[in-house]
PDB file of C-alpha atoms in Angstrom:
ATOM      1  CA  UNK A   1    -237.518  28.385-146.767  1.00  0.00           C
ATOM      2  CA  UNK A   2    -236.624  31.925-145.275  1.00  0.00           C
ATOM      3  CA  UNK A   3    -234.253  34.632-146.885  1.00  0.00           C
ATOM      4  CA  UNK A   4    -232.286  37.086-145.499  1.00  0.00           C
ATOM      5  CA  UNK A   5    -230.794  40.071-147.231  1.00  0.00           C
ATOM      6  CA  UNK A   6    -227.496  40.324-145.373  1.00  0.00           C
ATOM      7  CA  UNK A   7    -225.731  43.807-144.916  1.00  0.00           C
ATOM      8  CA  UNK A   8    -227.863  45.587-142.095  1.00  0.00           C
ATOM      9  CA  UNK A   9    -230.215  42.691-141.807  1.00  0.00           C
ATOM     10  CA  UNK A  10    -228.576  39.766-140.209  1.00  0.00           C
ATOM     11  CA  UNK A  11    -225.101  41.511-140.421  1.00  0.00           C
ATOM     12  CA  UNK A  12    -224.627  44.431-138.007  1.00  0.00           C
ATOM     13  CA  UNK A  13    -223.431  47.152-140.356  1.00  0.00           C
ATOM     14  CA  UNK A  14    -221.922  46.942-144.194  1.00  0.00           C
ATOM     15  CA  UNK A  15    -219.603  43.954-144.397  1.00  0.00           C
ATOM     16  CA  UNK A  16    -218.040  45.617-147.341  1.00  0.00           C
ATOM     17  CA  UNK A  17    -217.165  48.891-146.084  1.00  0.00           C
ATOM     18  CA  UNK A  18    -216.119  47.267-142.922  1.00  0.00           C
ATOM     19  CA  UNK A  19    -213.900  44.745-145.134  1.00  0.00           C
ATOM     20  CA  UNK A  20    -212.404  47.518-147.115  1.00  0.00           C
ATOM     21  CA  UNK A  21    -211.418  49.261-143.723  1.00  0.00           C
ATOM     22  CA  UNK A  22    -210.121  45.871-142.772  1.00  0.00           C
ATOM     23  CA  UNK A  23    -208.015  45.136-145.822  1.00  0.00           C
ATOM     24  CA  UNK A  24    -206.750  48.773-145.859  1.00  0.00           C
ATOM     25  CA  UNK A  25    -204.254  47.418-142.784  1.00  0.00           C
ATOM     26  CA  UNK A  26    -202.942  44.885-145.143  1.00  0.00           C
ATOM     27  CA  UNK A  27    -202.787  47.296-148.191  1.00  0.00           C
ATOM     28  CA  UNK A  28    -202.276  50.889-146.887  1.00  0.00           C
ATOM     29  CA  UNK A  29    -201.689  52.140-150.151  1.00  0.00           C
ATOM     30  CA  UNK A  30    -205.749  51.713-150.514  1.00  0.00           C
ATOM     31  CA  UNK A  31    -206.635  54.196-148.047  1.00  0.00           C
ATOM     32  CA  UNK A  32    -206.349  56.801-150.917  1.00  0.00           C
ATOM     33  CA  UNK A  33    -209.565  55.316-152.243  1.00  0.00           C
ATOM     34  CA  UNK A  34    -211.214  55.802-148.468  1.00  0.00           C
ATOM     35  CA  UNK A  35    -213.333  59.086-149.146  1.00  0.00           C
ATOM     36  CA  UNK A  36    -214.299  57.761-152.640  1.00  0.00           C
ATOM     37  CA  UNK A  37    -215.438  54.442-151.145  1.00  0.00           C
ATOM     38  CA  UNK A  38    -217.157  56.075-148.370  1.00  0.00           C
ATOM     39  CA  UNK A  39    -219.009  58.486-150.902  1.00  0.00           C
ATOM     40  CA  UNK A  40    -219.991  55.660-153.387  1.00  0.00           C
ATOM     41  CA  UNK A  41    -221.432  53.464-150.779  1.00  0.00           C
ATOM     42  CA  UNK A  42    -223.454  56.279-149.021  1.00  0.00           C
ATOM     43  CA  UNK A  43    -224.543  57.351-152.857  1.00  0.00           C
ATOM     44  CA  UNK A  44    -225.385  53.527-153.868  1.00  0.00           C
ATOM     45  CA  UNK A  45    -227.351  52.978-150.576  1.00  0.00           C
ATOM     46  CA  UNK A  46    -229.461  56.550-151.235  1.00  0.00           C
ATOM     47  CA  UNK A  47    -229.873  55.203-154.848  1.00  0.00           C
ATOM     48  CA  UNK A  48    -227.934  58.131-156.825  1.00  0.00           C
ATOM     49  CA  UNK A  49    -225.878  55.722-158.272  1.00  0.00           C
ATOM     50  CA  UNK A  50    -225.813  52.281-159.811  1.00  0.00           C
ATOM     51  CA  UNK A  51    -223.596  49.368-159.861  1.00  0.00           C
ATOM     52  CA  UNK A  52    -222.154  50.482-163.329  1.00  0.00           C
ATOM     53  CA  UNK A  53    -221.221  53.522-162.102  1.00  0.00           C
ATOM     54  CA  UNK A  54    -219.115  51.811-159.076  1.00  0.00           C
ATOM     55  CA  UNK A  55    -217.314  49.686-161.961  1.00  0.00           C
ATOM     56  CA  UNK A  56    -216.911  52.730-163.913  1.00  0.00           C
ATOM     57  CA  UNK A  57    -214.786  54.392-161.309  1.00  0.00           C
ATOM     58  CA  UNK A  58    -213.438  51.396-159.411  1.00  0.00           C
ATOM     59  CA  UNK A  59    -213.283  48.463-161.916  1.00  0.00           C
ATOM     60  CA  UNK A  60    -209.619  49.391-162.895  1.00  0.00           C
ATOM     61  CA  UNK A  61    -208.272  49.427-159.610  1.00  0.00           C
ATOM     62  CA  UNK A  62    -209.858  45.732-158.548  1.00  0.00           C
ATOM     63  CA  UNK A  63    -208.724  44.430-161.583  1.00  0.00           C
ATOM     64  CA  UNK A  64    -205.085  45.530-160.969  1.00  0.00           C
ATOM     65  CA  UNK A  65    -204.723  45.144-157.376  1.00  0.00           C
ATOM     66  CA  UNK A  66    -206.305  41.468-158.014  1.00  0.00           C
ATOM     67  CA  UNK A  67    -204.186  40.281-160.672  1.00  0.00           C
ATOM     68  CA  UNK A  68    -200.862  41.559-158.698  1.00  0.00           C
ATOM     69  CA  UNK A  69    -202.087  40.174-155.538  1.00  0.00           C
ATOM     70  CA  UNK A  70    -199.180  37.798-154.103  1.00  0.00           C
ATOM     71  CA  UNK A  71    -200.784  36.249-151.389  1.00  0.00           C
ATOM     72  CA  UNK A  72    -203.766  34.168-150.241  1.00  0.00           C
ATOM     73  CA  UNK A  73    -206.860  36.076-150.423  1.00  0.00           C
ATOM     74  CA  UNK A  74    -209.102  33.040-148.777  1.00  0.00           C
ATOM     75  CA  UNK A  75    -206.678  33.623-145.881  1.00  0.00           C
ATOM     76  CA  UNK A  76    -207.476  37.174-145.537  1.00  0.00           C
ATOM     77  CA  UNK A  77    -211.209  36.471-145.979  1.00  0.00           C
ATOM     78  CA  UNK A  78    -210.811  34.048-143.113  1.00  0.00           C
ATOM     79  CA  UNK A  79    -208.980  36.584-140.877  1.00  0.00           C
ATOM     80  CA  UNK A  80    -211.712  39.374-141.674  1.00  0.00           C
ATOM     81  CA  UNK A  81    -214.612  36.921-140.552  1.00  0.00           C
ATOM     82  CA  UNK A  82    -212.368  36.085-137.521  1.00  0.00           C
ATOM     83  CA  UNK A  83    -212.616  39.323-136.446  1.00  0.00           C
ATOM     84  CA  UNK A  84    -216.555  39.955-137.770  1.00  0.00           C
ATOM     85  CA  UNK A  85    -218.306  37.141-137.048  1.00  0.00           C
ATOM     86  CA  UNK A  86    -219.451  38.800-133.703  1.00  0.00           C
ATOM     87  CA  UNK A  87    -221.358  41.330-135.947  1.00  0.00           C
ATOM     88  CA  UNK A  88    -224.170  38.766-137.230  1.00  0.00           C
ATOM     89  CA  UNK A  89    -226.893  39.548-135.187  1.00  0.00           C
ATOM     90  CA  UNK A  90    -228.280  37.478-132.499  1.00  0.00           C
ATOM     91  CA  UNK A  91    -232.317  37.609-133.523  1.00  0.00           C
ATOM     92  CA  UNK A  92    -231.016  35.459-136.494  1.00  0.00           C
ATOM     93  CA  UNK A  93    -229.673  32.465-134.327  1.00  0.00           C
ATOM     94  CA  UNK A  94    -233.097  32.361-132.601  1.00  0.00           C
ATOM     95  CA  UNK A  95    -235.087  31.978-135.625  1.00  0.00           C
ATOM     96  CA  UNK A  96    -232.274  30.286-138.021  1.00  0.00           C
ATOM     97  CA  UNK A  97    -233.486  27.169-140.318  1.00  0.00           C
ATOM     98  CA  UNK A  98    -231.812  24.572-142.085  1.00  0.00           C
ATOM     99  CA  UNK A  99    -232.665  25.832-145.708  1.00  0.00           C
ATOM    100  CA  UNK A 100    -232.226  29.594-144.944  1.00  0.00           C
ATOM    101  CA  UNK A 101    -231.077  31.600-147.958  1.00  0.00           C
ATOM    102  CA  UNK A 102    -229.124  34.706-147.834  1.00  0.00           C
ATOM    103  CA  UNK A 103    -229.511  36.796-151.256  1.00  0.00           C
ATOM    104  CA  UNK A 104    -227.150  39.870-151.432  1.00  0.00           C
ATOM    105  CA  UNK A 105    -225.453  42.388-153.394  1.00  0.00           C
ATOM    106  CA  UNK A 106    -222.230  41.349-151.211  1.00  0.00           C
ATOM    107  CA  UNK A 107    -219.683  39.213-153.298  1.00  0.00           C
ATOM    108  CA  UNK A 108    -219.965  35.223-152.416  1.00  0.00           C
ATOM    109  CA  UNK A 109    -216.354  35.387-151.777  1.00  0.00           C
ATOM    110  CA  UNK A 110    -217.820  37.241-148.969  1.00  0.00           C
ATOM    111  CA  UNK A 111    -220.740  35.515-148.011  1.00  0.00           C
ATOM    112  CA  UNK A 112    -219.248  31.938-148.416  1.00  0.00           C
ATOM    113  CA  UNK A 113    -216.756  31.890-145.411  1.00  0.00           C
ATOM    114  CA  UNK A 114    -219.617  33.143-143.029  1.00  0.00           C
ATOM    115  CA  UNK A 115    -222.365  31.479-144.152  1.00  0.00           C
ATOM    116  CA  UNK A 116    -220.391  28.152-143.737  1.00  0.00           C
ATOM    117  CA  UNK A 117    -219.577  29.393-140.270  1.00  0.00           C
ATOM    118  CA  UNK A 118    -223.011  29.929-139.086  1.00  0.00           C
ATOM    119  CA  UNK A 119    -224.542  27.244-140.944  1.00  0.00           C
ATOM    120  CA  UNK A 120    -226.327  28.860-143.784  1.00  0.00           C
ATOM    121  CA  UNK A 121    -226.089  26.195-146.917  1.00  0.00           C
ATOM    122  CA  UNK A 122    -227.772  28.546-149.497  1.00  0.00           C
ATOM    123  CA  UNK A 123    -226.509  31.987-150.397  1.00  0.00           C
ATOM    124  CA  UNK A 124    -226.621  34.457-153.487  1.00  0.00           C
ATOM    125  CA  UNK A 125    -224.235  37.122-153.940  1.00  0.00           C
ATOM    126  CA  UNK A 126    -222.480  39.175-156.563  1.00  0.00           C
ATOM    127  CA  UNK A 127    -220.256  37.095-158.467  1.00  0.00           C
ATOM    128  CA  UNK A 128    -216.476  37.984-159.140  1.00  0.00           C
ATOM    129  CA  UNK A 129    -213.510  36.970-160.901  1.00  0.00           C
ATOM    130  CA  UNK A 130    -210.633  36.996-158.296  1.00  0.00           C
ATOM    131  CA  UNK A 131    -208.077  36.091-160.686  1.00  0.00           C
ATOM    132  CA  UNK A 132    -209.300  38.814-163.119  1.00  0.00           C
ATOM    133  CA  UNK A 133    -210.279  41.205-160.468  1.00  0.00           C
ATOM    134  CA  UNK A 134    -213.806  41.234-162.422  1.00  0.00           C
ATOM    135  CA  UNK A 135    -217.076  41.735-161.293  1.00  0.00           C
ATOM    136  CA  UNK A 136    -219.027  38.734-163.458  1.00  0.00           C
ATOM    137  CA  UNK A 137    -222.890  39.554-162.259  1.00  0.00           C
ATOM    138  CA  UNK A 138    -224.085  41.852-160.138  1.00  0.00           C
ATOM    139  CA  UNK A 139    -226.848  40.161-157.307  1.00  0.00           C
ATOM    140  CA  UNK A 140    -228.938  43.722-156.841  1.00  0.00           C
ATOM    141  CA  UNK A 141    -232.391  44.838-156.683  1.00  0.00           C
ATOM    142  CA  UNK A 142    -234.358  43.415-159.012  1.00  0.00           C
ATOM    143  CA  UNK A 143    -231.221  40.960-160.464  1.00  0.00           C
ATOM    144  CA  UNK A 144    -231.776  39.297-157.103  1.00  0.00           C
ATOM    145  CA  UNK A 145    -235.091  37.771-158.744  1.00  0.00           C
ATOM    146  CA  UNK A 146    -233.709  36.390-161.633  1.00  0.00           C
ATOM    147  CA  UNK A 147    -230.307  34.554-158.994  1.00  0.00           C
ATOM    148  CA  UNK A 148    -233.444  33.356-157.347  1.00  0.00           C
ATOM    149  CA  UNK A 149    -235.355  31.916-159.742  1.00  0.00           C
ATOM    150  CA  UNK A 150    -231.868  30.428-161.182  1.00  0.00           C
ATOM    151  CA  UNK A 151    -230.946  28.801-158.038  1.00  0.00           C
ATOM    152  CA  UNK A 152    -234.547  28.078-156.810  1.00  0.00           C
ATOM    153  CA  UNK A 153    -236.721  27.748-159.840  1.00  0.00           C
ATOM    154  CA  UNK A 154    -240.020  26.264-157.936  1.00  0.00           C
ATOM    155  CA  UNK A 155    -238.823  28.112-154.724  1.00  0.00           C
ATOM    156  CA  UNK A 156    -241.207  29.613-152.454  1.00  0.00           C
ATOM    157  CA  UNK A 157    -239.926  32.458-149.850  1.00  0.00           C
ATOM    158  CA  UNK A 158    -242.233  31.421-146.231  1.00  0.00           C
ATOM    159  CA  UNK A 159    -240.425  34.862-144.824  1.00  0.00           C
ATOM    160  CA  UNK A 160    -237.988  37.731-146.245  1.00  0.00           C
ATOM    161  CA  UNK A 161    -236.201  39.825-143.723  1.00  0.00           C
ATOM    162  CA  UNK A 162    -234.386  43.058-145.201  1.00  0.00           C
ATOM    163  CA  UNK A 163    -233.202  46.503-144.198  1.00  0.00           C
ATOM    164  CA  UNK A 164    -234.499  48.162-147.045  1.00  0.00           C
ATOM    165  CA  UNK A 165    -237.518  48.679-149.200  1.00  0.00           C
ATOM    166  CA  UNK A 166    -235.288  48.484-152.119  1.00  0.00           C
ATOM    167  CA  UNK A 167    -235.636  44.902-151.887  1.00  0.00           C
ATOM    168  CA  UNK A 168    -239.295  45.365-153.204  1.00  0.00           C
ATOM    169  CA  UNK A 169    -238.673  43.221-155.936  1.00  0.00           C
ATOM    170  CA  UNK A 170    -238.637  40.139-153.841  1.00  0.00           C
ATOM    171  CA  UNK A 171    -241.633  41.159-151.890  1.00  0.00           C
ATOM    172  CA  UNK A 172    -244.037  39.401-154.108  1.00  0.00           C
ATOM    173  CA  UNK A 173    -242.230  36.105-153.867  1.00  0.00           C
ATOM    174  CA  UNK A 174    -242.512  35.882-150.147  1.00  0.00           C
ATOM    175  CA  UNK A 175    -245.552  35.115-148.207  1.00  0.00           C
ATOM    176  CA  UNK A 176    -244.412  37.386-145.164  1.00  0.00           C
ATOM    177  CA  UNK A 177    -241.549  40.264-145.327  1.00  0.00           C
ATOM    178  CA  UNK A 178    -239.921  41.720-142.553  1.00  0.00           C
ATOM    179  CA  UNK A 179    -238.183  44.928-142.589  1.00  0.00           C
ATOM    180  CA  UNK A 180    -235.038  44.630-140.082  1.00  0.00           C
ATOM    181  CA  UNK A 181    -234.032  48.505-138.545  1.00  0.00           C
ATOM    182  CA  UNK A 182    -230.875  47.298-135.846  1.00  0.00           C
ATOM    183  CA  UNK A 183    -232.485  44.884-133.895  1.00  0.00           C
ATOM    184  CA  UNK A 184    -236.219  45.837-134.318  1.00  0.00           C
ATOM    185  CA  UNK A 185    -238.338  43.429-136.608  1.00  0.00           C
ATOM    186  CA  UNK A 186    -241.472  44.848-138.017  1.00  0.00           C
ATOM    187  CA  UNK A 187    -243.729  42.910-140.432  1.00  0.00           C
ATOM    188  CA  UNK A 188    -244.586  45.012-143.502  1.00  0.00           C
ATOM    189  CA  UNK A 189    -246.128  42.280-145.417  1.00  0.00           C
TER     190      UNK A 189
END
């Protein structure tokens, strides 16, 4: 089994930020949160904040928004991937295997559609209850090990691809580790 982080690994960019920018066109009132979203994502990538900080700052917004949504959110996700599927990096298709796994901090509601489209059967991500607008469980840093072990108790990762050394918690579970920067792939283990 090969495992992949998603954002900036097989997807060019940060899908959560791209989704927010896409979604703001449907819900323009959310534009007021753009500076804060950009700031939080920057701090998150620099490890200056943790998910609990994000929930403290945005949790009530998610809850209110999803509770009051009057349209089919699945259709919004499909529209987003219609526009952004092209951001899957070409190297992935060249090395794709049937038992590949995506393990990402991105929410599963984002991952499910794109993984189905590109033929990835196994994906693990942050779990959200969209009806309530609540985050149920984070698939992030050392928590990725819990997700992996629960889904694949005897699983072995042959090759693990990531854009970040912050995924170091999964390195011991992989035979080989590759760091992805843009289209450059470097073996680091």
